[in-house]
PDB file of C-alpha atoms in Angstrom:
ATOM      1  CA  UNK A 325      16.091 -53.850 -35.265  1.00  0.00           C
ATOM      2  CA  UNK A 326      19.819 -54.341 -35.820  1.00  0.00           C
ATOM      3  CA  UNK A 327      22.556 -51.830 -35.013  1.00  0.00           C
ATOM      4  CA  UNK A 328      26.058 -51.218 -36.337  1.00  0.00           C
ATOM      5  CA  UNK A 329      28.975 -51.973 -33.942  1.00  0.00           C
ATOM      6  CA  UNK A 330      29.701 -48.295 -33.320  1.00  0.00           C
ATOM      7  CA  UNK A 331      26.045 -47.674 -32.452  1.00  0.00           C
ATOM      8  CA  UNK A 332      26.034 -50.576 -30.021  1.00  0.00           C
ATOM      9  CA  UNK A 333      29.190 -49.268 -28.342  1.00  0.00           C
ATOM     10  CA  UNK A 334      27.551 -45.862 -27.914  1.00  0.00           C
ATOM     11  CA  UNK A 335      24.701 -47.635 -26.122  1.00  0.00           C
ATOM     12  CA  UNK A 336      27.191 -49.514 -23.950  1.00  0.00           C
ATOM     13  CA  UNK A 337      28.897 -46.214 -23.054  1.00  0.00           C
ATOM     14  CA  UNK A 338      25.536 -44.767 -22.033  1.00  0.00           C
ATOM     15  CA  UNK A 339      24.813 -47.854 -19.944  1.00  0.00           C
ATOM     16  CA  UNK A 340      28.198 -47.609 -18.245  1.00  0.00           C
ATOM     17  CA  UNK A 341      27.495 -44.015 -17.236  1.00  0.00           C
ATOM     18  CA  UNK A 342      24.801 -45.322 -14.874  1.00  0.00           C
ATOM     19  CA  UNK A 343      27.611 -46.762 -12.731  1.00  0.00           C
ATOM     20  CA  UNK A 344      29.711 -43.577 -12.621  1.00  0.00           C
ATOM     21  CA  UNK A 345      28.960 -42.699  -8.994  1.00  0.00           C
ATOM     22  CA  UNK A 346      28.796 -46.096  -7.311  1.00  0.00           C
ATOM     23  CA  UNK A 347      31.372 -48.210  -9.183  1.00  0.00           C
ATOM     24  CA  UNK A 348      34.734 -46.691  -8.060  1.00  0.00           C
ATOM     25  CA  UNK A 349      37.327 -47.909  -7.405  1.00  0.00           C
ATOM     26  CA  UNK A 350      36.083 -50.250 -10.137  1.00  0.00           C
ATOM     27  CA  UNK A 351      35.570 -48.832 -13.639  1.00  0.00           C
ATOM     28  CA  UNK A 352      32.073 -47.741 -14.686  1.00  0.00           C
ATOM     29  CA  UNK A 353      31.695 -50.258 -17.519  1.00  0.00           C
ATOM     30  CA  UNK A 354      28.693 -50.911 -19.731  1.00  0.00           C
ATOM     31  CA  UNK A 355      27.968 -54.153 -21.597  1.00  0.00           C
ATOM     32  CA  UNK A 356      25.374 -55.367 -24.112  1.00  0.00           C
ATOM     33  CA  UNK A 357      24.663 -58.758 -25.655  1.00  0.00           C
ATOM     34  CA  UNK A 358      23.048 -59.028 -29.103  1.00  0.00           C
ATOM     35  CA  UNK A 359      21.926 -62.154 -30.942  1.00  0.00           C
ATOM     36  CA  UNK A 360      22.611 -62.961 -34.596  1.00  0.00           C
ATOM     37  CA  UNK A 361      19.515 -60.990 -35.633  1.00  0.00           C
ATOM     38  CA  UNK A 362      20.986 -57.878 -33.996  1.00  0.00           C
ATOM     39  CA  UNK A 363      18.463 -57.845 -31.135  1.00  0.00           C
ATOM     40  CA  UNK A 364      19.720 -56.801 -27.702  1.00  0.00           C
ATOM     41  CA  UNK A 365      19.113 -59.725 -25.339  1.00  0.00           C
ATOM     42  CA  UNK A 366      21.166 -58.581 -22.343  1.00  0.00           C
ATOM     43  CA  UNK A 367      22.414 -55.348 -20.798  1.00  0.00           C
ATOM     44  CA  UNK A 368      24.358 -54.492 -17.664  1.00  0.00           C
ATOM     45  CA  UNK A 369      26.680 -52.060 -15.917  1.00  0.00           C
ATOM     46  CA  UNK A 370      29.155 -52.359 -13.080  1.00  0.00           C
ATOM     47  CA  UNK A 371      27.594 -52.751  -9.646  1.00  0.00           C
ATOM     48  CA  UNK A 372      28.994 -51.543  -6.323  1.00  0.00           C
ATOM     49  CA  UNK A 373      32.451 -52.819  -5.279  1.00  0.00           C
ATOM     50  CA  UNK A 374      32.318 -56.501  -4.406  1.00  0.00           C
ATOM     51  CA  UNK A 375      29.267 -57.074  -6.584  1.00  0.00           C
ATOM     52  CA  UNK A 376      29.067 -58.163 -10.225  1.00  0.00           C
ATOM     53  CA  UNK A 377      30.763 -56.519 -13.174  1.00  0.00           C
ATOM     54  CA  UNK A 378      28.942 -55.264 -16.263  1.00  0.00           C
ATOM     55  CA  UNK A 379      29.647 -58.430 -18.259  1.00  0.00           C
ATOM     56  CA  UNK A 380      28.151 -60.673 -15.577  1.00  0.00           C
ATOM     57  CA  UNK A 381      25.050 -58.485 -15.331  1.00  0.00           C
ATOM     58  CA  UNK A 382      24.541 -58.653 -19.106  1.00  0.00           C
ATOM     59  CA  UNK A 383      25.089 -62.423 -19.176  1.00  0.00           C
ATOM     60  CA  UNK A 384      22.640 -62.939 -16.326  1.00  0.00           C
ATOM     61  CA  UNK A 385      19.936 -61.040 -18.183  1.00  0.00           C
ATOM     62  CA  UNK A 386      20.645 -62.805 -21.472  1.00  0.00           C
ATOM     63  CA  UNK A 387      20.656 -66.311 -20.002  1.00  0.00           C
ATOM     64  CA  UNK A 388      20.807 -69.008 -22.689  1.00  0.00           C
ATOM     65  CA  UNK A 389      20.395 -66.347 -25.365  1.00  0.00           C
ATOM     66  CA  UNK A 390      24.052 -65.441 -24.806  1.00  0.00           C
ATOM     67  CA  UNK A 391      25.174 -68.654 -26.544  1.00  0.00           C
ATOM     68  CA  UNK A 392      26.459 -67.791 -30.013  1.00  0.00           C
ATOM     69  CA  UNK A 393      25.766 -64.079 -29.429  1.00  0.00           C
ATOM     70  CA  UNK A 394      28.000 -60.982 -29.502  1.00  0.00           C
ATOM     71  CA  UNK A 395      28.990 -59.046 -26.407  1.00  0.00           C
ATOM     72  CA  UNK A 396      29.749 -55.335 -26.652  1.00  0.00           C
ATOM     73  CA  UNK A 397      31.709 -54.062 -23.639  1.00  0.00           C
ATOM     74  CA  UNK A 398      33.408 -50.718 -23.094  1.00  0.00           C
ATOM     75  CA  UNK A 399      36.466 -52.112 -21.278  1.00  0.00           C
ATOM     76  CA  UNK A 400      38.497 -55.282 -21.727  1.00  0.00           C
ATOM     77  CA  UNK A 401      36.984 -58.072 -19.574  1.00  0.00           C
ATOM     78  CA  UNK A 402      38.984 -58.928 -16.464  1.00  0.00           C
ATOM     79  CA  UNK A 403      40.874 -62.209 -16.232  1.00  0.00           C
ATOM     80  CA  UNK A 404      41.928 -62.225 -12.571  1.00  0.00           C
ATOM     81  CA  UNK A 405      40.249 -63.003  -9.270  1.00  0.00           C
ATOM     82  CA  UNK A 406      39.577 -59.873  -7.248  1.00  0.00           C
ATOM     83  CA  UNK A 407      36.462 -59.193  -5.208  1.00  0.00           C
ATOM     84  CA  UNK A 408      34.678 -61.209  -7.903  1.00  0.00           C
ATOM     85  CA  UNK A 409      35.631 -63.969 -10.328  1.00  0.00           C
ATOM     86  CA  UNK A 410      37.124 -63.384 -13.789  1.00  0.00           C
ATOM     87  CA  UNK A 411      34.651 -62.142 -16.399  1.00  0.00           C
ATOM     88  CA  UNK A 412      36.592 -63.843 -19.213  1.00  0.00           C
ATOM     89  CA  UNK A 413      35.809 -67.243 -17.749  1.00  0.00           C
ATOM     90  CA  UNK A 414      32.095 -66.424 -17.467  1.00  0.00           C
ATOM     91  CA  UNK A 415      31.978 -65.162 -21.068  1.00  0.00           C
ATOM     92  CA  UNK A 416      33.561 -68.354 -22.399  1.00  0.00           C
ATOM     93  CA  UNK A 417      31.330 -70.610 -20.305  1.00  0.00           C
ATOM     94  CA  UNK A 418      28.239 -68.747 -21.533  1.00  0.00           C
ATOM     95  CA  UNK A 419      29.183 -69.603 -25.124  1.00  0.00           C
ATOM     96  CA  UNK A 420      29.505 -66.010 -26.367  1.00  0.00           C
ATOM     97  CA  UNK A 421      30.897 -66.173 -29.907  1.00  0.00           C
ATOM     98  CA  UNK A 422      32.219 -62.643 -30.374  1.00  0.00           C
ATOM     99  CA  UNK A 423      33.270 -59.748 -28.146  1.00  0.00           C
ATOM    100  CA  UNK A 424      33.623 -56.123 -29.223  1.00  0.00           C
ATOM    101  CA  UNK A 425      35.838 -54.185 -26.808  1.00  0.00           C
ATOM    102  CA  UNK A 426      36.045 -50.401 -26.517  1.00  0.00           C
ATOM    103  CA  UNK A 427      39.574 -50.249 -25.118  1.00  0.00           C
ATOM    104  CA  UNK A 428      42.146 -52.376 -23.321  1.00  0.00           C
ATOM    105  CA  UNK A 429      42.386 -52.199 -19.544  1.00  0.00           C
ATOM    106  CA  UNK A 430      45.488 -50.420 -18.205  1.00  0.00           C
ATOM    107  CA  UNK A 431      45.345 -52.431 -14.981  1.00  0.00           C
ATOM    108  CA  UNK A 432      48.572 -54.497 -15.094  1.00  0.00           C
ATOM    109  CA  UNK A 433      46.621 -57.562 -13.949  1.00  0.00           C
ATOM    110  CA  UNK A 434      44.665 -57.419 -17.210  1.00  0.00           C
ATOM    111  CA  UNK A 435      46.290 -55.201 -19.875  1.00  0.00           C
ATOM    112  CA  UNK A 436      45.713 -57.395 -22.936  1.00  0.00           C
ATOM    113  CA  UNK A 437      45.556 -60.692 -21.078  1.00  0.00           C
ATOM    114  CA  UNK A 438      41.779 -60.704 -21.041  1.00  0.00           C
ATOM    115  CA  UNK A 439      41.621 -60.367 -24.812  1.00  0.00           C
ATOM    116  CA  UNK A 440      44.326 -62.999 -25.277  1.00  0.00           C
ATOM    117  CA  UNK A 441      42.456 -65.517 -23.120  1.00  0.00           C
ATOM    118  CA  UNK A 442      39.219 -64.917 -25.016  1.00  0.00           C
ATOM    119  CA  UNK A 443      40.976 -65.487 -28.336  1.00  0.00           C
ATOM    120  CA  UNK A 444      42.728 -68.631 -27.098  1.00  0.00           C
ATOM    121  CA  UNK A 445      39.307 -69.956 -26.058  1.00  0.00           C
ATOM    122  CA  UNK A 446      37.975 -69.533 -29.581  1.00  0.00           C
ATOM    123  CA  UNK A 447      36.081 -66.272 -29.047  1.00  0.00           C
ATOM    124  CA  UNK A 448      36.352 -63.697 -31.827  1.00  0.00           C
ATOM    125  CA  UNK A 449      37.536 -60.358 -30.429  1.00  0.00           C
ATOM    126  CA  UNK A 450      37.657 -56.877 -31.913  1.00  0.00           C
ATOM    127  CA  UNK A 451      39.310 -54.087 -29.909  1.00  0.00           C
ATOM    128  CA  UNK A 452      39.016 -50.332 -30.449  1.00  0.00           C
ATOM    129  CA  UNK A 453      35.322 -49.776 -31.215  1.00  0.00           C
ATOM    130  CA  UNK A 454      34.596 -46.109 -30.326  1.00  0.00           C
ATOM    131  CA  UNK A 455      37.883 -46.178 -28.422  1.00  0.00           C
ATOM    132  CA  UNK A 456      38.338 -42.396 -28.164  1.00  0.00           C
ATOM    133  CA  UNK A 457      34.934 -41.969 -26.513  1.00  0.00           C
ATOM    134  CA  UNK A 458      35.487 -44.915 -24.171  1.00  0.00           C
ATOM    135  CA  UNK A 459      38.873 -43.562 -23.107  1.00  0.00           C
ATOM    136  CA  UNK A 460      37.284 -40.204 -22.451  1.00  0.00           C
ATOM    137  CA  UNK A 461      34.578 -41.769 -20.294  1.00  0.00           C
ATOM    138  CA  UNK A 462      36.983 -44.007 -18.368  1.00  0.00           C
ATOM    139  CA  UNK A 463      39.861 -41.506 -18.337  1.00  0.00           C
ATOM    140  CA  UNK A 464      40.134 -41.305 -14.559  1.00  0.00           C
ATOM    141  CA  UNK A 465      40.159 -45.077 -14.098  1.00  0.00           C
ATOM    142  CA  UNK A 466      42.643 -45.711 -16.912  1.00  0.00           C
ATOM    143  CA  UNK A 467      44.990 -43.011 -15.598  1.00  0.00           C
ATOM    144  CA  UNK A 468      44.854 -44.319 -12.032  1.00  0.00           C
ATOM    145  CA  UNK A 469      45.579 -47.886 -13.086  1.00  0.00           C
ATOM    146  CA  UNK A 470      48.467 -46.712 -15.264  1.00  0.00           C
ATOM    147  CA  UNK A 471      50.112 -44.272 -12.819  1.00  0.00           C
ATOM    148  CA  UNK A 472      48.782 -45.103  -9.362  1.00  0.00           C
ATOM    149  CA  UNK A 473      47.669 -41.484  -8.992  1.00  0.00           C
ATOM    150  CA  UNK A 474      44.232 -39.903  -9.280  1.00  0.00           C
ATOM    151  CA  UNK A 475      43.192 -38.123 -12.450  1.00  0.00           C
ATOM    152  CA  UNK A 476      43.259 -34.438 -11.522  1.00  0.00           C
ATOM    153  CA  UNK A 477      40.404 -32.199 -12.644  1.00  0.00           C
ATOM    154  CA  UNK A 478      40.905 -28.493 -11.936  1.00  0.00           C
ATOM    155  CA  UNK A 479      37.687 -26.500 -11.626  1.00  0.00           C
ATOM    156  CA  UNK A 480      37.762 -22.722 -12.040  1.00  0.00           C
ATOM    157  CA  UNK A 481      34.883 -20.237 -12.015  1.00  0.00           C
ATOM    158  CA  UNK A 482      35.647 -16.714 -13.206  1.00  0.00           C
ATOM    159  CA  UNK A 483      34.226 -13.559 -14.683  1.00  0.00           C
ATOM    160  CA  UNK A 484      34.702 -12.952 -18.379  1.00  0.00           C
ATOM    161  CA  UNK A 485      37.756 -10.814 -17.594  1.00  0.00           C
ATOM    162  CA  UNK A 486      39.356 -13.681 -15.687  1.00  0.00           C
ATOM    163  CA  UNK A 487      38.629 -12.735 -12.073  1.00  0.00           C
ATOM    164  CA  UNK A 488      37.947 -15.504  -9.534  1.00  0.00           C
ATOM    165  CA  UNK A 489      37.385 -13.386  -6.428  1.00  0.00           C
ATOM    166  CA  UNK A 490      36.749  -9.769  -5.536  1.00  0.00           C
ATOM    167  CA  UNK A 491      39.163  -7.467  -3.763  1.00  0.00           C
ATOM    168  CA  UNK A 492      37.533  -8.347  -0.419  1.00  0.00           C
ATOM    169  CA  UNK A 493      38.260 -12.046  -1.094  1.00  0.00           C
ATOM    170  CA  UNK A 494      34.654 -13.051  -1.756  1.00  0.00           C
ATOM    171  CA  UNK A 495      33.922 -15.478  -4.591  1.00  0.00           C
ATOM    172  CA  UNK A 496      30.368 -16.718  -3.894  1.00  0.00           C
ATOM    173  CA  UNK A 497      28.738 -16.688  -6.311  1.00  0.00           C
ATOM    174  CA  UNK A 498      30.394 -15.721  -9.591  1.00  0.00           C
ATOM    175  CA  UNK A 499      28.445 -18.205 -11.696  1.00  0.00           C
ATOM    176  CA  UNK A 500      24.716 -18.889 -11.871  1.00  0.00           C
ATOM    177  CA  UNK A 501      22.767 -21.689 -10.181  1.00  0.00           C
ATOM    178  CA  UNK A 502      22.767 -24.002 -13.265  1.00  0.00           C
ATOM    179  CA  UNK A 503      26.574 -23.814 -13.473  1.00  0.00           C
ATOM    180  CA  UNK A 504      26.898 -24.467  -9.751  1.00  0.00           C
ATOM    181  CA  UNK A 505      24.643 -27.505 -10.083  1.00  0.00           C
ATOM    182  CA  UNK A 506      26.828 -28.752 -12.928  1.00  0.00           C
ATOM    183  CA  UNK A 507      29.843 -28.341 -10.663  1.00  0.00           C
ATOM    184  CA  UNK A 508      28.125 -30.532  -8.079  1.00  0.00           C
ATOM    185  CA  UNK A 509      27.928 -33.266 -10.718  1.00  0.00           C
ATOM    186  CA  UNK A 510      31.722 -32.942 -11.040  1.00  0.00           C
ATOM    187  CA  UNK A 511      31.976 -33.397  -7.286  1.00  0.00           C
ATOM    188  CA  UNK A 512      29.749 -36.465  -7.420  1.00  0.00           C
ATOM    189  CA  UNK A 513      31.997 -37.978 -10.094  1.00  0.00           C
ATOM    190  CA  UNK A 514      35.099 -37.440  -7.933  1.00  0.00           C
ATOM    191  CA  UNK A 515      36.212 -39.504  -4.974  1.00  0.00           C
ATOM    192  CA  UNK A 516      38.035 -36.567  -3.362  1.00  0.00           C
ATOM    193  CA  UNK A 517      37.923 -32.761  -3.445  1.00  0.00           C
ATOM    194  CA  UNK A 518      40.942 -30.608  -2.651  1.00  0.00           C
ATOM    195  CA  UNK A 519      41.139 -26.943  -1.679  1.00  0.00           C
ATOM    196  CA  UNK A 520      43.645 -24.700   0.045  1.00  0.00           C
ATOM    197  CA  UNK A 521      43.235 -23.578   3.643  1.00  0.00           C
ATOM    198  CA  UNK A 522      42.720 -20.029   2.365  1.00  0.00           C
ATOM    199  CA  UNK A 523      39.566 -21.120   0.547  1.00  0.00           C
ATOM    200  CA  UNK A 524      38.297 -22.799   3.714  1.00  0.00           C
ATOM    201  CA  UNK A 525      38.887 -19.641   5.741  1.00  0.00           C
ATOM    202  CA  UNK A 526      37.331 -17.353   3.107  1.00  0.00           C
ATOM    203  CA  UNK A 527      34.292 -19.392   2.031  1.00  0.00           C
ATOM    204  CA  UNK A 528      33.941 -22.173   4.642  1.00  0.00           C
ATOM    205  CA  UNK A 529      32.616 -24.627   1.991  1.00  0.00           C
ATOM    206  CA  UNK A 530      31.114 -27.992   2.910  1.00  0.00           C
ATOM    207  CA  UNK A 531      32.586 -29.588  -0.256  1.00  0.00           C
ATOM    208  CA  UNK A 532      29.739 -32.063  -0.557  1.00  0.00           C
ATOM    209  CA  UNK A 533      27.976 -33.037  -3.783  1.00  0.00           C
ATOM    210  CA  UNK A 534      24.370 -31.887  -3.527  1.00  0.00           C
ATOM    211  CA  UNK A 535      22.030 -33.109  -6.262  1.00  0.00           C
ATOM    212  CA  UNK A 536      18.375 -32.578  -5.411  1.00  0.00           C
ATOM    213  CA  UNK A 537      17.703 -34.864  -2.434  1.00  0.00           C
ATOM    214  CA  UNK A 538      21.002 -36.722  -2.823  1.00  0.00           C
ATOM    215  CA  UNK A 539      24.017 -35.616  -0.777  1.00  0.00           C
ATOM    216  CA  UNK A 540      27.332 -37.328  -1.430  1.00  0.00           C
ATOM    217  CA  UNK A 541      30.433 -36.783   0.672  1.00  0.00           C
ATOM    218  CA  UNK A 542      33.688 -37.290  -1.217  1.00  0.00           C
ATOM    219  CA  UNK A 543      36.910 -37.294   0.764  1.00  0.00           C
ATOM    220  CA  UNK A 544      37.813 -33.685   1.633  1.00  0.00           C
ATOM    221  CA  UNK A 545      41.500 -32.722   1.371  1.00  0.00           C
ATOM    222  CA  UNK A 546      42.845 -29.357   2.520  1.00  0.00           C
ATOM    223  CA  UNK A 547      46.315 -27.964   1.869  1.00  0.00           C
ATOM    224  CA  UNK A 548      47.194 -26.457   5.237  1.00  0.00           C
ATOM    225  CA  UNK A 549      45.523 -26.260   8.638  1.00  0.00           C
ATOM    226  CA  UNK A 550      41.747 -26.133   8.981  1.00  0.00           C
ATOM    227  CA  UNK A 551      39.891 -24.135  11.657  1.00  0.00           C
ATOM    228  CA  UNK A 552      38.232 -26.423  14.227  1.00  0.00           C
ATOM    229  CA  UNK A 553      34.732 -25.243  13.282  1.00  0.00           C
ATOM    230  CA  UNK A 554      35.170 -25.598   9.465  1.00  0.00           C
ATOM    231  CA  UNK A 555      32.388 -27.319   7.541  1.00  0.00           C
ATOM    232  CA  UNK A 556      34.884 -29.590   5.759  1.00  0.00           C
ATOM    233  CA  UNK A 557      35.656 -31.485   8.937  1.00  0.00           C
ATOM    234  CA  UNK A 558      36.463 -34.320   9.015  1.00  0.00           C
ATOM    235  CA  UNK A 559      39.103 -33.955   6.324  1.00  0.00           C
ATOM    236  CA  UNK A 560      42.686 -34.754   5.430  1.00  0.00           C
ATOM    237  CA  UNK A 561      45.030 -31.862   6.222  1.00  0.00           C
ATOM    238  CA  UNK A 562      48.153 -32.125   4.118  1.00  0.00           C
ATOM    239  CA  UNK A 563      51.110 -29.987   3.081  1.00  0.00           C
ATOM    240  CA  UNK A 564      54.344 -30.375   1.173  1.00  0.00           C
ATOM    241  CA  UNK A 565      55.031 -32.225  -2.063  1.00  0.00           C
ATOM    242  CA  UNK A 566      51.852 -32.364  -4.173  1.00  0.00           C
ATOM    243  CA  UNK A 567      53.094 -35.467  -5.963  1.00  0.00           C
ATOM    244  CA  UNK A 568      53.369 -37.346  -2.673  1.00  0.00           C
ATOM    245  CA  UNK A 569      49.856 -36.218  -1.755  1.00  0.00           C
ATOM    246  CA  UNK A 570      48.576 -37.599  -5.072  1.00  0.00           C
ATOM    247  CA  UNK A 571      50.428 -40.865  -4.428  1.00  0.00           C
ATOM    248  CA  UNK A 572      48.717 -41.170  -1.048  1.00  0.00           C
ATOM    249  CA  UNK A 573      45.287 -40.459  -2.493  1.00  0.00           C
ATOM    250  CA  UNK A 574      45.864 -42.989  -5.267  1.00  0.00           C
ATOM    251  CA  UNK A 575      46.680 -45.630  -2.689  1.00  0.00           C
ATOM    252  CA  UNK A 576      43.331 -44.859  -1.055  1.00  0.00           C
ATOM    253  CA  UNK A 577      41.480 -45.669  -4.304  1.00  0.00           C
ATOM    254  CA  UNK A 578      40.835 -42.059  -5.301  1.00  0.00           C
ATOM    255  CA  UNK A 579      40.441 -42.333  -9.069  1.00  0.00           C
ATOM    256  CA  UNK A 580      39.511 -38.690  -9.684  1.00  0.00           C
ATOM    257  CA  UNK A 581      40.537 -35.683  -7.614  1.00  0.00           C
ATOM    258  CA  UNK A 582      38.648 -32.425  -8.080  1.00  0.00           C
ATOM    259  CA  UNK A 583      40.810 -29.402  -7.268  1.00  0.00           C
ATOM    260  CA  UNK A 584      38.627 -26.442  -6.336  1.00  0.00           C
ATOM    261  CA  UNK A 585      41.191 -24.231  -4.659  1.00  0.00           C
ATOM    262  CA  UNK A 586      41.850 -20.577  -5.389  1.00  0.00           C
ATOM    263  CA  UNK A 587      44.569 -19.018  -7.573  1.00  0.00           C
ATOM    264  CA  UNK A 588      47.487 -20.224  -5.451  1.00  0.00           C
ATOM    265  CA  UNK A 589      46.382 -23.867  -5.334  1.00  0.00           C
ATOM    266  CA  UNK A 590      45.397 -23.921  -9.023  1.00  0.00           C
ATOM    267  CA  UNK A 591      48.740 -22.431 -10.032  1.00  0.00           C
ATOM    268  CA  UNK A 592      50.732 -24.908  -7.980  1.00  0.00           C
ATOM    269  CA  UNK A 593      49.029 -27.879  -9.621  1.00  0.00           C
ATOM    270  CA  UNK A 594      49.437 -26.399 -13.105  1.00  0.00           C
ATOM    271  CA  UNK A 595      53.066 -25.358 -12.631  1.00  0.00           C
ATOM    272  CA  UNK A 596      53.989 -28.851 -11.439  1.00  0.00           C
ATOM    273  CA  UNK A 597      52.250 -30.472 -14.425  1.00  0.00           C
ATOM    274  CA  UNK A 598      49.778 -32.328 -12.232  1.00  0.00           C
ATOM    275  CA  UNK A 599      46.516 -31.341 -13.941  1.00  0.00           C
ATOM    276  CA  UNK A 600      44.886 -33.685 -16.460  1.00  0.00           C
ATOM    277  CA  UNK A 601      41.720 -31.757 -17.214  1.00  0.00           C
ATOM    278  CA  UNK A 602      40.444 -28.227 -16.630  1.00  0.00           C
ATOM    279  CA  UNK A 603      36.764 -27.337 -16.313  1.00  0.00           C
ATOM    280  CA  UNK A 604      36.425 -23.554 -16.563  1.00  0.00           C
ATOM    281  CA  UNK A 605      33.098 -21.860 -15.910  1.00  0.00           C
ATOM    282  CA  UNK A 606      32.933 -18.337 -17.313  1.00  0.00           C
ATOM    283  CA  UNK A 607      30.217 -15.935 -16.178  1.00  0.00           C
ATOM    284  CA  UNK A 608      29.102 -12.980 -18.353  1.00  0.00           C
ATOM    285  CA  UNK A 609      30.317 -10.556 -15.679  1.00  0.00           C
ATOM    286  CA  UNK A 610      33.172  -8.098 -15.392  1.00  0.00           C
ATOM    287  CA  UNK A 611      35.119  -7.262 -12.249  1.00  0.00           C
ATOM    288  CA  UNK A 612      37.520  -4.744 -13.724  1.00  0.00           C
ATOM    289  CA  UNK A 613      40.387  -3.349 -11.702  1.00  0.00           C
ATOM    290  CA  UNK A 614      38.642  -3.887  -8.374  1.00  0.00           C
ATOM    291  CA  UNK A 615      38.849  -7.657  -8.673  1.00  0.00           C
ATOM    292  CA  UNK A 616      41.853  -9.776  -7.848  1.00  0.00           C
ATOM    293  CA  UNK A 617      44.711  -9.977 -10.318  1.00  0.00           C
ATOM    294  CA  UNK A 618      43.296 -12.948 -12.163  1.00  0.00           C
ATOM    295  CA  UNK A 619      42.284 -16.572 -12.053  1.00  0.00           C
ATOM    296  CA  UNK A 620      45.873 -17.820 -11.909  1.00  0.00           C
ATOM    297  CA  UNK A 621      47.652 -14.818 -10.448  1.00  0.00           C
ATOM    298  CA  UNK A 622      50.551 -16.882  -9.108  1.00  0.00           C
ATOM    299  CA  UNK A 623      51.395 -18.402 -12.472  1.00  0.00           C
ATOM    300  CA  UNK A 624      54.525 -16.704 -13.810  1.00  0.00           C
ATOM    301  CA  UNK A 625      54.899 -17.095 -17.579  1.00  0.00           C
ATOM    302  CA  UNK A 626      57.926 -15.168 -18.877  1.00  0.00           C
ATOM    303  CA  UNK A 627      57.539 -15.804 -22.619  1.00  0.00           C
ATOM    304  CA  UNK A 628      54.966 -16.975 -25.154  1.00  0.00           C
ATOM    305  CA  UNK A 629      57.016 -20.159 -25.602  1.00  0.00           C
ATOM    306  CA  UNK A 630      56.466 -20.892 -21.911  1.00  0.00           C
ATOM    307  CA  UNK A 631      52.682 -20.959 -22.163  1.00  0.00           C
ATOM    308  CA  UNK A 632      51.061 -24.115 -20.862  1.00  0.00           C
ATOM    309  CA  UNK A 633      48.780 -25.120 -23.707  1.00  0.00           C
ATOM    310  CA  UNK A 634      45.943 -27.603 -23.687  1.00  0.00           C
ATOM    311  CA  UNK A 635      43.278 -28.883 -26.064  1.00  0.00           C
ATOM    312  CA  UNK A 636      39.675 -27.739 -25.934  1.00  0.00           C
ATOM    313  CA  UNK A 637      37.472 -30.839 -25.917  1.00  0.00           C
ATOM    314  CA  UNK A 638      34.078 -29.179 -25.432  1.00  0.00           C
ATOM    315  CA  UNK A 639      32.329 -25.853 -24.969  1.00  0.00           C
ATOM    316  CA  UNK A 640      28.769 -25.672 -23.632  1.00  0.00           C
ATOM    317  CA  UNK A 641      26.382 -23.024 -22.409  1.00  0.00           C
ATOM    318  CA  UNK A 642      24.948 -23.768 -18.967  1.00  0.00           C
ATOM    319  CA  UNK A 643      22.347 -21.250 -17.957  1.00  0.00           C
ATOM    320  CA  UNK A 644      23.883 -17.831 -18.551  1.00  0.00           C
ATOM    321  CA  UNK A 645      27.411 -19.193 -18.204  1.00  0.00           C
ATOM    322  CA  UNK A 646      29.866 -21.038 -20.439  1.00  0.00           C
ATOM    323  CA  UNK A 647      31.677 -24.265 -19.533  1.00  0.00           C
ATOM    324  CA  UNK A 648      34.964 -24.915 -21.321  1.00  0.00           C
ATOM    325  CA  UNK A 649      36.642 -28.328 -20.959  1.00  0.00           C
ATOM    326  CA  UNK A 650      40.365 -28.505 -21.682  1.00  0.00           C
ATOM    327  CA  UNK A 651      42.709 -31.479 -21.649  1.00  0.00           C
ATOM    328  CA  UNK A 652      46.123 -30.397 -20.409  1.00  0.00           C
TER     329      UNK A 652
END
């Protein structure tokens, strides 16, 4: 059975998702190899750091069937020596005739050079197949390689009338168990989680990613001082310029930072233009006047022209709650 290029790239995207948790700081890339009859003869995704990239995995599975075949890969193949050898060289040596690329790599060591080397070696290359979806999947990696900073995801959970905590300061649990499990997937996809010291004092969260029997421990970052018996220990305690904190985290290979702080922390990141993506969980509940002032009570917006506007990229029902994803 043969597939169209855009269908094959969708399969490669799905394959790359298998590497989402273990690949960073490398990108979670997926690759397929199809012969001239359109049959998939090789498939692979990025392995743990220091191990093989998606292209090498696909070539290994294809073996001699890779000669004269087409490779479909979500990200431009690398052309430099890092923890592993250059994928471009392996592709050429395997005799692959054509490569379909989802998007170019923003890593300055690659950034078009991989494609150029393939072309100069006689390999046909097409760039931009399902590019919007690939960029969405690899958004955190592409942003980090371009800016040196982590891609910032702000997570908020509120009642339908916009309340994130009650008048006594409690916020556990506004949303239902399915939404909380979904939030743990967000944690698992992030290399660091950041909250304010007020959240630590009020809720004493562990800030781990708990998925069935799997427990992952991203780097915990707290704005302010942490009590000695807090569950987040050990953690990074930081204060001051948020941009400098992001620079430091980027240098420590944090590709995605999940901000889970309360209204003050969320507002600071938004007001400084440091948020890339907002995930907002809305529960069908109402706090009324006895709740806090609102989800972003510290955000001062004097006029309609001053509104910080984003773009809704998805809306989904999770259990009894609604998840809204917004690019900022």
